[in-house]
Structures are given as structure tokens and as C-alpha cells.
CSV table of C-alpha atoms and ligand atoms in Angstrom, one decimal:
chain,number,residue,atom,x,y,z
A,757,UNK,CA,0.1,0.1,0.0
A,758,UNK,CA,1.4,3.4,-0.9
A,759,UNK,CA,1.5,6.2,1.6
A,760,UNK,CA,-1.1,8.0,-0.2
A,761,UNK,CA,-3.6,5.4,0.0
A,762,UNK,CA,-2.7,4.6,3.6
A,763,UNK,CA,-3.2,8.7,4.3
A,764,UNK,CA,-6.9,8.3,3.0
A,765,UNK,CA,-7.7,5.0,5.3
A,766,UNK,CA,-10.6,5.6,7.1
A,767,UNK,CA,-11.6,3.5,10.7
A,768,UNK,CA,-13.8,0.3,10.5
A,769,UNK,CA,-17.0,2.1,9.7
A,770,UNK,CA,-18.7,0.6,12.5
A,771,UNK,CA,-16.2,2.6,15.2
A,772,UNK,CA,-18.2,5.9,13.7
A,773,UNK,CA,-21.3,6.8,16.1
A,774,UNK,CA,-24.4,5.5,13.9
A,775,UNK,CA,-26.7,8.9,13.3
A,776,UNK,CA,-29.8,6.4,13.3
A,777,UNK,CA,-28.7,4.3,16.2
A,778,UNK,CA,-29.3,4.7,19.9
A,779,UNK,CA,-26.7,7.6,20.6
A,780,UNK,CA,-29.3,9.9,18.2
A,781,UNK,CA,-32.2,9.5,20.7
A,782,UNK,CA,-33.3,12.7,22.8
A,783,UNK,CA,-34.9,13.1,26.0
A,784,UNK,CA,-37.9,14.3,24.3
A,785,UNK,CA,-38.5,12.1,21.3
A,786,UNK,CA,-39.0,14.1,18.2
A,787,UNK,CA,-39.8,13.2,14.6
A,788,UNK,CA,-36.8,12.9,12.0
A,789,UNK,CA,-36.3,16.0,9.6
A,790,UNK,CA,-36.3,14.9,6.2
A,791,UNK,CA,-33.5,16.0,5.2
A,792,UNK,CA,-31.3,16.8,8.2
A,793,UNK,CA,-29.3,14.4,10.2
A,794,UNK,CA,-30.2,13.9,14.4
A,795,UNK,CA,-26.3,15.7,14.7
A,796,UNK,CA,-26.8,18.1,11.8
A,797,UNK,CA,-29.8,19.6,13.9
A,798,UNK,CA,-27.8,19.3,17.2
A,799,UNK,CA,-24.8,21.3,15.5
A,800,UNK,CA,-27.2,23.9,14.0
A,801,UNK,CA,-29.3,24.4,17.6
A,802,UNK,CA,-26.2,24.8,19.2
A,803,UNK,CA,-25.0,27.4,16.6
A,804,UNK,CA,-28.4,29.6,17.2
A,805,UNK,CA,-28.1,29.4,20.8
A,806,UNK,CA,-27.5,32.7,22.7
A,807,UNK,CA,-24.8,31.2,24.7
A,808,UNK,CA,-23.0,30.3,21.6
A,809,UNK,CA,-23.1,34.0,20.3
A,810,UNK,CA,-21.7,35.5,23.8
A,811,UNK,CA,-18.8,33.4,22.6
A,812,UNK,CA,-17.8,36.5,20.9
A,813,UNK,CA,-17.4,38.4,23.7
A,814,UNK,CA,-15.6,36.3,26.1
A,815,UNK,CA,-11.8,36.0,26.2
A,816,UNK,CA,-9.6,33.0,24.5
A,817,UNK,CA,-6.6,34.5,25.8
A,818,UNK,CA,-7.1,38.1,25.5
A,819,UNK,CA,-9.9,40.1,27.2
A,820,UNK,CA,-12.1,41.3,25.2
A,821,UNK,CA,-12.5,44.7,27.2
A,822,UNK,CA,-11.2,47.0,24.4
A,823,UNK,CA,-8.7,49.0,26.8
A,824,UNK,CA,-6.6,45.4,27.1
A,825,UNK,CA,-6.8,44.1,23.2
A,826,UNK,CA,-3.4,44.5,22.3
A,827,UNK,CA,-5.2,44.5,18.3
A,828,UNK,CA,-8.3,44.1,16.2
A,829,UNK,CA,-7.6,40.3,15.3
A,830,UNK,CA,-6.7,38.1,18.1
A,831,UNK,CA,-8.9,35.5,18.8
A,832,UNK,CA,-12.2,35.3,21.1
A,833,UNK,CA,-13.7,32.3,22.5
A,834,UNK,CA,-16.4,32.2,19.5
A,835,UNK,CA,-13.1,32.4,16.6
A,836,UNK,CA,-11.2,29.9,18.8
A,837,UNK,CA,-14.6,27.4,18.8
A,838,UNK,CA,-14.4,27.9,14.8
A,839,UNK,CA,-11.0,26.8,14.4
A,840,UNK,CA,-11.4,23.7,16.6
A,841,UNK,CA,-15.0,22.6,14.6
A,842,UNK,CA,-12.5,23.2,11.6
A,843,UNK,CA,-9.9,20.5,12.6
A,844,UNK,CA,-12.6,18.5,14.1
A,845,UNK,CA,-14.1,17.7,10.7
A,846,UNK,CA,-10.9,17.3,9.1
A,847,UNK,CA,-10.2,14.4,12.0
A,848,UNK,CA,-13.6,13.1,11.2
A,849,UNK,CA,-13.3,13.2,7.8
A,850,UNK,CA,-9.6,11.6,7.4
A,851,UNK,CA,-10.9,8.8,9.8
A,852,UNK,CA,-14.1,7.9,8.6
A,853,UNK,CA,-15.9,9.3,12.0
A,854,UNK,CA,-19.1,10.8,12.1
A,855,UNK,CA,-18.8,14.2,10.7
A,856,UNK,CA,-21.9,16.1,12.0
A,857,UNK,CA,-21.4,14.9,15.5
A,858,UNK,CA,-17.8,16.0,15.6
A,859,UNK,CA,-18.8,19.5,14.5
A,860,UNK,CA,-21.5,19.8,16.8
A,861,UNK,CA,-19.5,18.7,19.8
A,862,UNK,CA,-16.9,21.5,18.5
A,863,UNK,CA,-19.0,24.1,18.5
A,864,UNK,CA,-20.3,23.1,22.2
A,865,UNK,CA,-16.9,22.5,23.7
A,866,UNK,CA,-16.4,25.9,25.2
A,867,UNK,CA,-20.4,27.0,25.6
A,868,UNK,CA,-20.0,26.7,29.7
A,869,UNK,CA,-16.4,29.0,29.7
A,870,UNK,CA,-17.5,31.8,32.1
A,871,UNK,CA,-16.0,35.5,31.1
A,872,UNK,CA,-12.3,36.2,31.2
A,873,UNK,CA,-11.1,32.9,30.1
A,874,UNK,CA,-9.6,30.4,32.7
A,875,UNK,CA,-8.9,33.2,35.4
A,876,UNK,CA,-12.4,34.1,35.3
A,877,UNK,CA,-13.3,29.9,36.0
A,878,UNK,CA,-11.1,29.9,38.5
A,879,UNK,CA,-12.4,32.7,40.2
A,880,UNK,CA,-15.7,31.6,40.1
A,881,UNK,CA,-15.0,28.4,41.3
A,882,UNK,CA,-12.9,29.7,44.2
A,883,UNK,CA,-15.9,32.0,45.0
A,884,UNK,CA,-18.6,28.9,44.6
A,885,UNK,CA,-16.2,26.8,47.3
A,886,UNK,CA,-16.8,29.3,50.1
A,887,UNK,CA,-20.7,27.7,49.8
A,888,UNK,CA,-19.3,24.1,49.3
A,889,UNK,CA,-19.9,23.8,45.6
A,890,UNK,CA,-17.5,24.4,42.4
A,891,UNK,CA,-17.6,25.7,39.0
A,892,UNK,CA,-16.7,23.3,36.2
A,893,UNK,CA,-17.0,24.5,32.3
A,894,UNK,CA,-18.2,20.9,31.1
A,895,UNK,CA,-20.9,20.6,33.7
A,896,UNK,CA,-22.1,24.3,33.1
A,897,UNK,CA,-22.4,23.4,29.5
A,898,UNK,CA,-24.7,20.6,30.2
A,899,UNK,CA,-26.9,23.3,32.5
A,900,UNK,CA,-26.8,25.0,29.5
A,901,UNK,CA,-28.0,23.0,26.6
A,902,UNK,CA,-30.2,20.8,29.1
A,903,UNK,CA,-31.6,23.3,30.8
A,904,UNK,CA,-31.1,27.5,30.5
A,905,UNK,CA,-31.6,27.7,26.8
A,906,UNK,CA,-34.9,28.7,26.2
A,907,UNK,CA,-35.9,28.2,22.5
A,908,UNK,CA,-38.8,25.6,22.6
A,909,UNK,CA,-42.4,26.0,23.4
A,910,UNK,CA,-42.4,22.2,24.5
A,911,UNK,CA,-39.4,21.9,26.6
A,912,UNK,CA,-36.4,23.6,28.3
A,913,UNK,CA,-33.1,23.6,26.6
A,914,UNK,CA,-31.9,22.4,22.9
A,915,UNK,CA,-33.1,18.5,23.6
A,916,UNK,CA,-29.9,17.7,22.3
A,917,UNK,CA,-29.3,13.9,21.2
A,918,UNK,CA,-27.5,11.4,24.0
A,919,UNK,CA,-24.1,11.8,21.9
A,920,UNK,CA,-23.7,15.0,22.2
A,921,UNK,CA,-24.6,15.3,25.7
A,922,UNK,CA,-22.3,12.7,26.2
A,923,UNK,CA,-19.7,14.4,24.7
A,924,UNK,CA,-20.1,17.5,26.2
A,925,UNK,CA,-19.6,15.9,29.9
A,926,UNK,CA,-16.6,13.5,28.7
A,927,UNK,CA,-14.7,15.6,25.6
A,928,UNK,CA,-12.1,16.6,28.3
A,929,UNK,CA,-12.0,14.6,31.3
A,930,UNK,CA,-13.9,11.5,32.7
A,931,UNK,CA,-16.4,11.7,36.1
A,932,UNK,CA,-17.2,8.7,38.1
A,933,UNK,CA,-20.7,8.1,39.4
A,934,UNK,CA,-19.8,7.8,43.0
A,935,UNK,CA,-19.1,12.0,42.7
A,936,UNK,CA,-21.4,12.7,40.0
A,937,UNK,CA,-24.6,10.4,40.2
A,938,UNK,CA,-26.2,12.6,38.0
A,939,UNK,CA,-24.4,12.0,35.1
A,940,UNK,CA,-25.1,8.2,35.3
A,941,UNK,CA,-26.7,8.4,32.1
A,942,UNK,CA,-23.3,9.1,30.5
A,943,UNK,CA,-21.8,5.6,30.3
A,944,UNK,CA,-19.3,6.7,33.0
A,945,UNK,CA,-17.4,4.0,32.9
A,946,UNK,CA,-17.3,3.3,29.2
A,947,UNK,CA,-14.9,5.8,27.1
A,948,UNK,CA,-16.5,8.0,24.4
A,949,UNK,CA,-16.8,7.6,21.0
A,950,UNK,CA,-13.8,8.6,19.1
A,951,UNK,CA,-15.7,12.1,18.2
A,952,UNK,CA,-16.0,13.0,21.5
A,953,UNK,CA,-12.5,12.1,22.4
A,954,UNK,CA,-10.9,13.8,19.5
A,955,UNK,CA,-12.4,17.4,20.5
A,956,UNK,CA,-9.6,17.8,23.2
A,957,UNK,CA,-6.8,17.3,21.0
A,958,UNK,CA,-8.7,19.5,18.3
A,959,UNK,CA,-8.9,22.2,21.0
A,960,UNK,CA,-5.0,21.6,22.1
A,961,UNK,CA,-4.2,21.8,18.5
A,962,UNK,CA,-6.4,25.0,17.6
A,963,UNK,CA,-5.1,27.1,20.8
A,964,UNK,CA,-1.5,25.8,20.7
A,965,UNK,CA,-1.2,27.1,16.7
A,966,UNK,CA,-3.5,30.2,17.4
A,967,UNK,CA,-1.7,31.2,20.6
A,968,UNK,CA,1.9,31.4,19.1
A,969,UNK,CA,-0.1,33.5,16.4
A,970,UNK,CA,-1.5,35.9,18.9
A,971,UNK,CA,1.5,35.9,21.0
A,972,UNK,CA,3.6,37.1,18.7
A,973,UNK,CA,1.6,39.4,17.1
A,974,UNK,CA,0.8,41.2,20.4
A,975,UNK,CA,4.8,41.3,20.8
A,976,UNK,CA,4.9,39.6,24.2
A,977,UNK,CA,6.2,36.8,22.5
A,978,UNK,CA,8.9,37.1,20.1
A,979,UNK,CA,10.5,35.0,17.3
A,980,UNK,CA,13.7,34.8,18.6
A,981,UNK,CA,12.8,33.6,21.8
A,982,UNK,CA,10.2,31.2,21.0
A,983,UNK,CA,12.3,29.6,18.2
A,984,UNK,CA,15.3,29.4,20.9
A,985,UNK,CA,13.1,27.4,23.5
A,986,UNK,CA,10.4,25.5,21.1
A,987,UNK,CA,11.6,23.1,19.0
A,988,UNK,CA,8.5,22.2,17.2
A,989,UNK,CA,7.8,25.7,15.9
A,990,UNK,CA,11.6,26.0,15.1
A,991,UNK,CA,11.7,23.4,13.0
A,992,UNK,CA,9.2,24.7,10.7
A,993,UNK,CA,10.2,28.1,11.1
A,994,UNK,CA,13.9,26.8,9.6
A,995,UNK,CA,12.2,25.2,6.8
A,996,UNK,CA,10.2,28.1,5.7
A,997,UNK,CA,12.8,30.9,6.3
A,998,UNK,CA,15.1,28.6,4.1
A,999,UNK,CA,12.0,28.4,1.1
A,1000,UNK,CA,11.3,31.7,1.0
A,1001,UNK,CA,14.1,34.0,2.4
A,1002,UNK,CA,12.5,37.0,1.4
A,1003,UNK,CA,9.2,36.1,3.0
A,1004,UNK,CA,7.6,39.2,5.3
A,1005,UNK,CA,8.3,38.3,8.9
A,1006,UNK,CA,4.3,37.7,9.5
A,1007,UNK,CA,4.4,35.3,6.3
A,1008,UNK,CA,6.6,33.5,7.8
A,1009,UNK,CA,5.1,33.0,11.0
A,1010,UNK,CA,2.0,32.2,9.5
A,1011,UNK,CA,3.6,29.7,7.1
A,1012,UNK,CA,5.0,28.3,10.2
A,1013,UNK,CA,2.1,28.1,12.4
A,1014,UNK,CA,0.3,26.0,9.3
A,1015,UNK,CA,2.8,23.6,8.9
A,1016,UNK,CA,2.9,23.0,12.7
A,1017,UNK,CA,-1.0,22.7,12.8
A,1018,UNK,CA,-0.9,20.4,10.0
A,1019,UNK,CA,1.8,18.1,11.5
A,1020,UNK,CA,0.0,17.9,14.6
A,1021,UNK,CA,-3.3,17.0,13.2
A,1022,UNK,CA,-1.7,14.5,10.7
A,1023,UNK,CA,0.4,12.6,13.6
A,1024,UNK,CA,-3.0,12.4,15.4
A,1025,UNK,CA,-4.8,10.7,12.6
A,1026,UNK,CA,-1.6,8.6,12.3
A,1027,UNK,CA,-1.3,7.6,15.7
A,1028,UNK,CA,-5.1,6.8,16.5
A,1029,UNK,CA,-5.3,4.5,13.2
A,1030,UNK,CA,-2.2,2.8,14.9
A,1031,UNK,CA,-3.8,2.3,18.6
A,1032,UNK,CA,-7.1,1.3,16.9
A,1033,UNK,CA,-5.3,-1.5,14.9
A,1034,UNK,CA,-3.1,-1.9,18.1
A,1035,UNK,CA,-6.0,-3.3,19.7
A,1036,UNK,CA,-7.8,-4.6,17.0
A,1037,UNK,CA,-10.8,-2.4,17.6
A,1038,UNK,CA,-13.8,-2.8,14.7
A,1039,UNK,CA,-16.7,-1.2,16.6
A,1040,UNK,CA,-17.6,1.5,18.7
A,1041,UNK,CA,-18.1,-1.0,21.5
A,1042,UNK,CA,-14.1,-2.3,21.3
A,1043,UNK,CA,-13.4,1.5,21.6
A,1044,UNK,CA,-15.8,2.1,24.7
A,1045,UNK,CA,-14.4,-1.0,26.4
A,1046,UNK,CA,-10.6,-0.4,25.6
A,1047,UNK,CA,-8.5,0.3,28.6
A,1048,UNK,CA,-7.5,4.0,27.9
A,1049,UNK,CA,-8.6,6.8,25.4
A,1050,UNK,CA,-7.6,6.0,22.0
A,1051,UNK,CA,-7.2,9.8,20.7
A,1052,UNK,CA,-3.8,10.9,21.4
A,1053,UNK,CA,-0.8,12.3,19.8
A,1054,UNK,CA,2.7,10.0,18.8
A,1055,UNK,CA,4.8,9.9,22.1
A,1056,UNK,CA,7.3,12.0,20.1
A,1057,UNK,CA,4.7,14.7,19.3
A,1058,UNK,CA,2.9,14.7,22.4
A,1059,UNK,CA,6.6,15.6,24.2
A,1060,UNK,CA,7.0,18.3,21.5
A,1061,UNK,CA,3.5,20.2,22.5
A,1062,UNK,CA,3.9,19.6,26.1
A,1063,UNK,CA,7.2,21.4,25.3
A,1064,UNK,CA,5.5,24.0,23.5
A,1065,UNK,CA,2.6,24.5,26.0
A,1066,UNK,CA,4.8,25.1,28.9
A,1067,UNK,CA,6.8,27.7,26.9
A,1068,UNK,CA,3.3,29.1,26.3
A,1069,UNK,CA,2.5,29.1,30.3
A,1070,UNK,CA,5.7,30.9,31.1
A,1071,UNK,CA,5.9,33.5,28.2
A,1072,UNK,CA,2.6,34.0,27.5
A,1073,UNK,CA,-0.5,33.1,29.8
A,1074,UNK,CA,1.4,34.0,33.0
A,1075,UNK,CA,3.6,36.5,31.4
A,1076,UNK,CA,3.6,39.9,33.9
A,1077,UNK,CA,1.1,42.2,31.6
A,1078,UNK,CA,-1.4,39.0,31.5
A,1079,UNK,CA,-1.1,38.3,35.3
A,1080,UNK,CA,-2.6,41.7,36.1
A,1081,UNK,CA,-5.3,40.9,33.6
A,1082,UNK,CA,-5.9,37.6,35.7
A,1083,UNK,CA,-6.1,39.9,39.0
A,1084,UNK,CA,-8.4,42.1,37.8
A,1085,UNK,CA,-10.3,39.3,36.2
A,1086,UNK,CA,-10.5,37.5,39.6
A,1087,UNK,CA,-11.5,41.2,41.5
A,1088,UNK,CA,-14.6,41.8,39.4
A,1089,UNK,CA,-15.5,38.0,39.1
A,1090,UNK,CA,-15.4,37.7,43.2
A,1091,UNK,CA,-16.4,41.4,43.6
A,1092,UNK,CA,-19.7,40.7,41.7
A,1093,UNK,CA,-20.4,37.6,43.1
A,1094,UNK,CA,-20.4,39.1,46.6
A,1095,UNK,CA,-22.7,41.7,45.7
A,1096,UNK,CA,-25.2,39.6,44.4
A,1097,UNK,CA,-25.3,37.2,47.0
A,1098,UNK,CA,-25.4,40.5,49.3
A,1099,UNK,CA,-28.5,41.7,47.7
A,1100,UNK,CA,-30.1,38.8,45.3
A,1101,UNK,CA,-32.5,41.5,44.5
A,1102,UNK,CA,-29.7,42.6,41.8
A,1103,UNK,CA,-30.4,39.3,39.9
A,1104,UNK,CA,-32.6,39.3,37.0
A,1105,UNK,CA,-36.1,37.9,37.8
A,1106,UNK,CA,-36.0,34.9,35.5
A,1107,UNK,CA,-32.6,34.4,37.5
A,1108,UNK,CA,-34.0,35.1,41.2
A,1109,UNK,CA,-36.9,32.5,40.4
A,1110,UNK,CA,-34.1,29.9,40.5
A,1111,UNK,CA,-33.2,30.3,44.0
A,1112,UNK,CA,-35.2,27.9,45.5
A,1113,UNK,CA,-34.5,25.1,43.4
A,1114,UNK,CA,-30.8,25.6,42.8
A,1115,UNK,CA,-30.0,27.9,46.1
A,1116,UNK,CA,-28.6,31.5,45.8
A,1117,UNK,CA,-24.9,30.5,45.3
A,1118,UNK,CA,-25.4,28.4,42.3
A,1119,UNK,CA,-28.0,31.0,40.8
A,1120,UNK,CA,-25.4,33.7,41.1
A,1121,UNK,CA,-22.8,31.6,39.7
A,1122,UNK,CA,-25.0,30.8,37.0
A,1123,UNK,CA,-25.8,34.2,35.9
A,1124,UNK,CA,-22.1,35.5,36.1
A,1125,UNK,CA,-20.8,32.5,34.2
A,1126,UNK,CA,-23.1,33.2,30.8
A,1127,UNK,CA,-21.6,36.9,30.9
A,1128,UNK,CA,-19.5,38.5,28.4
A,1129,UNK,CA,-16.2,40.3,29.1
A,1130,UNK,CA,-17.8,43.9,29.0
A,1131,UNK,CA,-20.9,42.9,30.8
A,1132,UNK,CA,-19.4,41.7,33.8
A,1133,UNK,CA,-17.5,45.1,33.8
A,1134,UNK,CA,-20.2,46.9,33.2
A,1135,UNK,CA,-22.1,45.2,36.4
A,1136,UNK,CA,-19.0,45.3,38.4
A,1137,UNK,CA,-18.5,49.1,38.0
A,1138,UNK,CA,-22.4,49.9,38.8
A,1139,UNK,CA,-23.0,47.7,41.7
A,1140,UNK,CA,-19.2,47.2,43.2
A,1141,UNK,CA,-17.5,50.6,42.2
A,1142,UNK,CA,-20.3,53.0,43.2
B,1213,MG,MG1,-11.5,25.1,23.8
């Protein structure tokens, strides 16, 4: 077999999630659509949700507050999500997995993120811990799609398929039924389908390459520094500058990142194929019962990815200017949380009505988690700084 045909080789067809099987069922049964699959409809439901639109105003790395933006084209959580969806479609197509399911899962993967990125998530979690609770963006995403979105007169939530709900819960980590009995319907003792396993890696690949782009563009990272410490980048940068010695700096960087992204995706596709073959899996059930998740980069590429990510942590995410942003994010989130706890009449009526069933702390967290960066800033100025 030549390498080209090997590159196009799909996995055994029964490994892909069946769009007419049990995983395509919904909590409230609905008749099939005449020309759209259940998973295509789920992707559309997520795309049209209010929580999805708010991703445009949420931090990916840089907060969306105008005074903090280093430029006009750094990623928001929405454009990051669209990049993850593009990579997920490519992965699913190359491996013969269910593309529409992979796309729906990618579109939903960050829908539970609060304002101000991971700093906001940490601050919200810290605030909730004082009330014996915690914040987890996967579980919050499940609450959004099963409860908060109110688009249909017949039920609350988006009434998504079981496969999409399971993928939302399990795309990045495993939960145990001992600590999360409410997640029992999601096959907690089994591995998720490959479509869901791939999302976490598509996410990693998307933000790794995008964050070098945004980090270099902002001036926080320098090409010299990155080349010196990140072999994965250096390898392709040397290749590109040898091939195009007169390229503009930004063209050389884009071309380097394109090649890096392609290398990561290609490695992942090949590694998944190898791992599936190694355990002799031919059905989704084999994937579910495998001792570990199958989706992974090869060990050599994984080591390069981890080194690149650790460079980003030290020199970009936790660089001095960014640390200030994180402290400010924590101050805003925790300040507003305290103000709303002290005076719940500041909550909108539809949130106040949740207090009897959800408790005040969870209701306040739900309200804050939905906000964009600029909306929480406005409320913080109004309620905490006047
Ligand atoms: Mg993400």
C-alpha cells in the first residue's frame, strides 16, 4: 500500500457513531427531519443558541475589553471555537468518523466558559467553594444545553441527542458515578466515542498554534525567543525561512504555524489509526471498552506539544502583563459574586426564580458564567464601584 492510500484510510465503519442509532435519541422524542441528520440538527441548535453568540465577547487569551486588546484580530472564544470545529471536521473526515457529530461537539466544547477565560473560571470556582460548591465548565455546558436555553415551547434546553450530551460531559475528562450520580446516563464507566475523544486534542492543537500567532502578534512573544525554546516551532520556521528567504516576517510566521498545525493533525490521525489497529478495534463498543482513551498524539509529538505548551504558560499566559489581567478578572468576578450574594434583588427576575430550586450561590454563579467580558465589567462598575 502506498502512503497516499494509507493517508486516506478510514477506520472500520462501525467505529463511527451511527446517526440513526441509540446515541441519536433525545430526551423528548422528535420525528426525524426530512433531510438533516440528528447530529446536523444538534450542530445548528448550538450555533443558534444565545450562549453560543456570547462566546464572541468572551476571553480566549486576551480579554475582550477594548482597553486590554493588543490588536483587533486576536481570537475570541467564538473564533477559537470555529477553528476547533474546522480541525474536528478534518479529523473526522480523514478517519471516517461521524463529521456532523464531531462538528456539533466542537461547537459546544467551550459554551460553558465564563467571562475572562481560565482566570474567570478559577475565580468563580473559588467563590463557589466558600459555599461548598464548585464550577466546572463541562458541567456548566450541560446545564446550558439541557436547561438554560429556552427556545422551544415544548421543553427547556435544546433537547440534544445523547451522543452530544455525552460528548459535552466527557470531551476533556472522566467523571465517576460516585461523585457525579446525576451523570449516570452518560456511560461513565466506558470511554466516549472517538468523535468526542478527538475534541480535546482538536482544542489543544487549535489553541497551541493560535496562541503562538496571537502571542507573537501582540509582541509579548518574540520569534527569537520562541525559536530558541520551542523545537516544534523552530523546525518549521527554519524550513520556511530557507524556502522563502524574502518572505515578510508575518508571512513566515503564518506559514510556520500552518505547517505546525498540519503536522500535529497528521500525527494525531496516524496515531489514532495505529492505536485502533493495535487493539484490533472494529466497533464503537471496542472503543468504549478499551482500557484507555484511544485519541492521542504519538509519544514524540506529545513531548513536543507539552514543551510548546509549557513555554506558552511561562512566557505568554502567565507573563507579567497577563498576570495583571488575571488579578483584575478575579477581582471583578469575586466582587460581583459577593455583591449579588449580598443583594439577590440585583439578579434579573428569571434568575431570581431559580433560587428556590438551585440555591442562591449556584444561581449567582450561573448568572455570572453566562456574561461576556464587557457585560460583567459594566455590572461590576455599577454594583461594586459606585
Ligand atoms: Mg477550547
